[in-house]
XYZ file of C-alpha atoms in Angstrom:
304
model
C 6.705 45.361 24.180
C 8.016 48.193 21.824
C 5.778 48.292 18.693
C 7.472 47.783 15.229
C 7.786 50.784 13.080
C 6.441 50.346 9.597
C 10.180 50.674 7.990
C 11.155 47.651 10.417
C 8.182 45.676 9.389
C 8.956 46.279 5.707
C 12.821 45.264 6.233
C 11.393 41.986 7.898
C 9.385 41.082 5.219
C 11.938 42.007 2.544
C 14.294 39.407 4.157
C 11.639 36.895 4.936
C 9.769 36.901 1.857
C 6.056 37.838 1.414
C 3.705 34.858 1.869
C 2.141 33.888 -1.502
C -0.846 32.649 0.245
C -1.863 30.932 3.435
C -1.023 27.184 3.835
C -4.252 25.124 3.422
C -4.762 21.352 4.008
C -3.749 20.606 0.469
C -0.373 22.388 0.958
C 0.400 20.106 4.104
C -0.740 17.064 2.327
C 1.575 18.059 -1.020
C 4.476 18.667 1.511
C 3.863 15.408 3.267
C 3.736 13.380 -0.103
C 7.073 15.217 -1.348
C 8.785 14.338 1.914
C 7.561 10.414 1.740
C 8.743 10.412 -1.816
C 12.190 11.846 -1.115
C 12.412 9.000 1.828
C 11.116 6.383 -0.823
C 13.945 7.246 -3.323
C 16.627 6.914 -0.942
C 15.026 3.570 0.361
C 14.479 2.227 -3.192
C 18.409 2.906 -3.694
C 18.982 0.579 -0.972
C 17.195 -2.301 -2.554
C 19.331 -4.386 -5.129
C 17.692 -6.389 -8.039
C 18.295 -9.726 -6.188
C 15.770 -8.793 -3.486
C 13.173 -7.740 -5.909
C 13.680 -10.911 -8.012
C 13.279 -12.986 -5.157
C 10.185 -11.214 -3.792
C 8.644 -11.289 -7.299
C 9.243 -15.001 -7.692
C 7.797 -15.720 -4.064
C 4.589 -13.704 -5.092
C 4.671 -15.691 -8.524
C 4.578 -18.997 -6.789
C 2.200 -18.070 -3.828
C -1.036 -19.035 -6.148
C -1.010 -22.034 -8.292
C -1.480 -21.330 -12.142
C -5.079 -21.767 -13.373
C -5.732 -24.296 -15.815
C -6.241 -22.155 -18.950
C -5.601 -23.443 -22.363
C -4.577 -21.027 -25.007
C -5.237 -21.707 -28.680
C -3.621 -18.680 -30.461
C 0.079 -19.928 -30.715
C -0.509 -22.109 -33.973
C -4.214 -21.680 -34.592
C -4.875 -21.579 -38.374
C -8.668 -21.626 -38.532
C -10.963 -18.513 -38.920
C -11.833 -16.651 -36.776
C -8.744 -17.037 -34.710
C -9.381 -17.647 -31.146
C -7.137 -16.965 -28.054
C -8.762 -19.575 -25.856
C -9.368 -23.085 -27.028
C -13.149 -24.225 -27.490
C -13.016 -26.589 -24.316
C -12.339 -23.672 -22.369
C -15.761 -22.108 -22.705
C -17.049 -22.588 -19.224
C -14.039 -21.567 -17.190
C -14.945 -20.213 -13.891
C -13.563 -16.876 -13.384
C -12.941 -14.978 -10.073
C -16.196 -13.400 -9.172
C -15.031 -10.695 -7.313
C -13.015 -9.707 -10.105
C -15.464 -9.945 -12.825
C -18.310 -8.209 -10.550
C -16.261 -5.031 -11.425
C -16.620 -5.321 -15.052
C -20.213 -3.879 -15.387
C -19.441 -0.515 -13.619
C -16.960 0.862 -16.074
C -17.495 2.694 -19.308
C -14.889 1.763 -21.937
C -15.083 4.992 -23.767
C -12.676 7.773 -22.531
C -14.189 11.084 -22.203
C -17.479 9.545 -20.440
C -17.462 9.427 -16.603
C -17.106 5.957 -15.137
C -20.033 4.410 -13.475
C -17.827 3.875 -10.261
C -17.486 7.505 -9.636
C -20.712 7.877 -8.024
C -21.688 4.448 -7.374
C -21.779 3.058 -3.861
C -22.433 -0.451 -5.345
C -18.947 -0.270 -7.251
C -17.472 1.064 -3.904
C -18.554 -1.963 -2.197
C -17.323 -4.386 -4.996
C -13.976 -2.574 -4.999
C -13.941 -3.180 -1.088
C -14.730 -6.928 -1.515
C -12.239 -7.466 -4.472
C -9.308 -6.098 -2.267
C -10.331 -8.103 0.639
C -10.499 -11.051 -1.219
C -7.023 -10.800 -2.984
C -5.542 -9.733 0.483
C -5.978 -13.018 2.487
C -3.195 -13.948 4.895
C -0.398 -15.620 3.552
C -1.308 -14.726 -0.187
C 0.620 -12.526 -2.734
C -0.794 -9.109 -1.127
C 0.461 -10.327 2.376
C 3.819 -11.344 0.815
C 4.078 -7.838 -0.693
C 2.998 -5.947 2.288
C 5.813 -7.745 4.270
C 8.441 -6.830 1.781
C 7.486 -3.063 1.536
C 7.226 -2.425 5.288
C 10.463 -4.249 5.883
C 12.383 -1.874 3.172
C 10.380 1.430 4.599
C 8.394 1.886 1.499
C 5.149 1.595 3.438
C 4.201 2.690 6.898
C 1.075 1.389 8.404
C -0.890 -1.840 9.499
C -2.360 -4.277 7.245
C -5.752 -2.423 7.020
C -3.911 0.905 6.029
C -2.324 -1.420 3.191
C -5.654 -2.257 1.700
C -6.752 1.265 1.632
C -3.530 2.299 0.079
C -4.238 -0.500 -2.564
C -7.597 0.708 -3.347
C -6.521 4.361 -3.690
C -3.644 3.636 -6.019
C -5.546 1.372 -8.273
C -9.155 2.676 -8.228
C -8.956 6.319 -7.684
C -10.657 7.917 -10.673
C -8.846 10.237 -12.717
C -8.983 11.877 -16.234
C -6.921 10.298 -18.960
C -8.586 12.014 -22.202
C -7.739 15.617 -21.362
C -10.408 17.748 -19.323
C -12.002 17.321 -16.212
C -14.212 14.275 -16.719
C -13.120 11.305 -14.266
C -13.090 8.710 -17.113
C -10.425 6.466 -16.211
C -8.263 4.533 -13.236
C -5.085 2.428 -13.054
C -7.395 -0.732 -12.452
C -9.771 0.064 -15.537
C -6.912 0.913 -17.844
C -4.750 -2.332 -17.012
C -7.373 -4.755 -16.434
C -10.322 -3.839 -18.331
C -9.293 -1.705 -21.346
C -10.331 1.572 -22.707
C -11.392 3.125 -26.050
C -9.934 6.704 -26.982
C -11.793 9.357 -28.601
C -9.907 8.561 -31.652
C -11.389 4.994 -31.453
C -8.146 3.204 -30.451
C -8.069 0.387 -27.881
C -5.495 1.150 -24.963
C -4.679 -0.931 -21.913
C -6.076 -4.254 -21.304
C -3.395 -6.446 -20.067
C -5.244 -9.114 -18.474
C -6.272 -12.824 -19.751
C -9.679 -12.941 -17.630
C -11.024 -9.910 -19.317
C -10.001 -11.051 -22.597
C -11.656 -14.455 -21.949
C -14.931 -12.969 -21.118
C -14.887 -10.898 -23.842
C -14.015 -13.447 -26.352
C -16.586 -15.635 -24.903
C -19.122 -12.660 -25.313
C -18.136 -12.462 -28.991
C -16.454 -8.810 -28.402
C -12.965 -9.833 -28.698
C -11.087 -11.174 -31.799
C -7.477 -12.009 -32.469
C -6.107 -10.261 -35.436
C -3.301 -12.645 -35.704
C -1.754 -15.408 -33.883
C -0.381 -14.668 -30.539
C 3.222 -14.684 -29.495
C 4.459 -16.300 -26.208
C 7.298 -16.227 -24.099
C 9.155 -18.348 -23.291
C 8.251 -20.996 -25.919
C 8.820 -23.986 -23.781
C 6.683 -22.945 -20.676
C 5.178 -19.817 -21.881
C 4.023 -17.221 -19.139
C 3.722 -14.007 -21.156
C 1.728 -13.499 -24.319
C 1.636 -10.546 -26.778
C -1.556 -10.241 -28.931
C -3.082 -7.837 -31.541
C -6.853 -7.952 -31.446
C -10.130 -6.172 -32.041
C -12.306 -5.351 -29.237
C -15.844 -3.794 -29.684
C -15.060 -3.098 -33.230
C -11.956 -1.192 -32.408
C -8.428 -2.310 -33.046
C -5.344 -2.572 -30.796
C -2.835 -2.631 -33.635
C 0.307 -2.181 -31.458
C -0.624 -5.256 -29.536
C -0.861 -5.891 -25.742
C 1.347 -8.048 -23.473
C -0.168 -9.884 -20.238
C 0.613 -12.790 -17.868
C -0.990 -15.968 -18.549
C -2.729 -18.064 -15.995
C -2.264 -16.007 -13.185
C -4.707 -14.670 -10.694
C -5.532 -10.924 -10.489
C -3.968 -11.293 -6.754
C -0.633 -12.096 -8.265
C -0.800 -9.471 -10.861
C -2.072 -6.710 -8.596
C 0.916 -7.723 -6.212
C 3.591 -8.055 -9.033
C 2.584 -4.657 -10.519
C 2.472 -2.851 -7.445
C 5.814 -4.135 -6.008
C 7.446 -2.778 -9.144
C 5.505 0.436 -8.907
C 6.802 0.925 -5.420
C 10.642 -0.173 -6.062
C 11.148 1.048 -9.551
C 8.342 3.277 -10.953
C 8.517 4.747 -14.443
C 11.162 2.203 -15.558
C 11.514 -1.423 -16.520
C 11.546 -3.882 -13.281
C 13.308 -7.041 -14.023
C 11.651 -10.173 -12.629
C 12.553 -13.900 -12.755
C 9.703 -16.300 -12.633
C 11.750 -19.501 -12.926
C 11.248 -20.118 -16.783
C 12.962 -16.785 -17.648
C 13.334 -12.998 -16.953
C 10.656 -10.646 -17.738
C 10.537 -6.976 -17.409
C 7.500 -5.446 -15.846
C 6.766 -1.696 -16.852
C 4.964 0.468 -14.649
C 4.253 4.311 -15.191
C 2.717 6.841 -12.824
C 0.137 9.469 -13.516
C 1.966 12.415 -14.660
C -0.384 14.792 -12.404
C -0.515 12.535 -9.502
C 2.737 10.355 -8.987
C 1.046 8.150 -6.138
C -1.426 6.759 -8.633
C -0.468 4.128 -11.410
C -1.460 4.912 -15.045
C -0.337 1.585 -16.493
C 1.493 -1.625 -15.983
C 2.487 -4.628 -18.162
C 4.941 -7.304 -18.941
C 7.525 -6.593 -21.609
C 9.310 -9.494 -23.563
C 13.044 -9.484 -22.925
């Protein structure tokens, strides 16, 4: 073989381009993610609104509503309460509430789940519990695999859910892993400026109101009024206010909420996702993390 002369090598590099760096494992993962995302964009365009609404309604009806009574719609007494007094002994999902104690609401402080084996185990048990066969997560898995938005078996899908919802990241600016999609949406957080963000879950509100840490600032709003399924409340939590209000699904299990939010995140991320739950149409808004599009930043229902 004839050796290449220096001039020849230079010309080849000129036309081929100088390599900026050697590809490492991260590069391959990023390339794979971008390729998958391109495929998902094509597949999302092939899904019509009727298919999304039909799947959302199937998820909505897959678990019976819990017998929760709300008192905030016409409540005149002080202090205002979201839940009626006879609901003081309501039994919540133990796999869900087990997770409450691992998280720090304060942004800028590393969450206990980052280094806790106990928290990882609690997360695993929670995902296993909501992923029982023929439930909302099973319905979601069937739809996403049929439409090509997820490739893998059910075990891999549960791992995907754990990553999407529980992977820790920084929300406050900096490097501290102080947040996750699950914490923001279901548990709530307090910013460095002492403002409440997130907290779109009735079970969390119930538990906090029962403990004397959650207080309504004004009467709640409900939609639809005849058979309400979504509420909007302004409240004070741990002494800090959420003045813009927060919307949440009423009476639904964490499994239904996780499934609905994940459905909308996969088929219509970063824009309103219209669902019809029988009594009316509600938009579900999901937003991806700016730095990691595969992770969810927030999710909540919106009044029409």
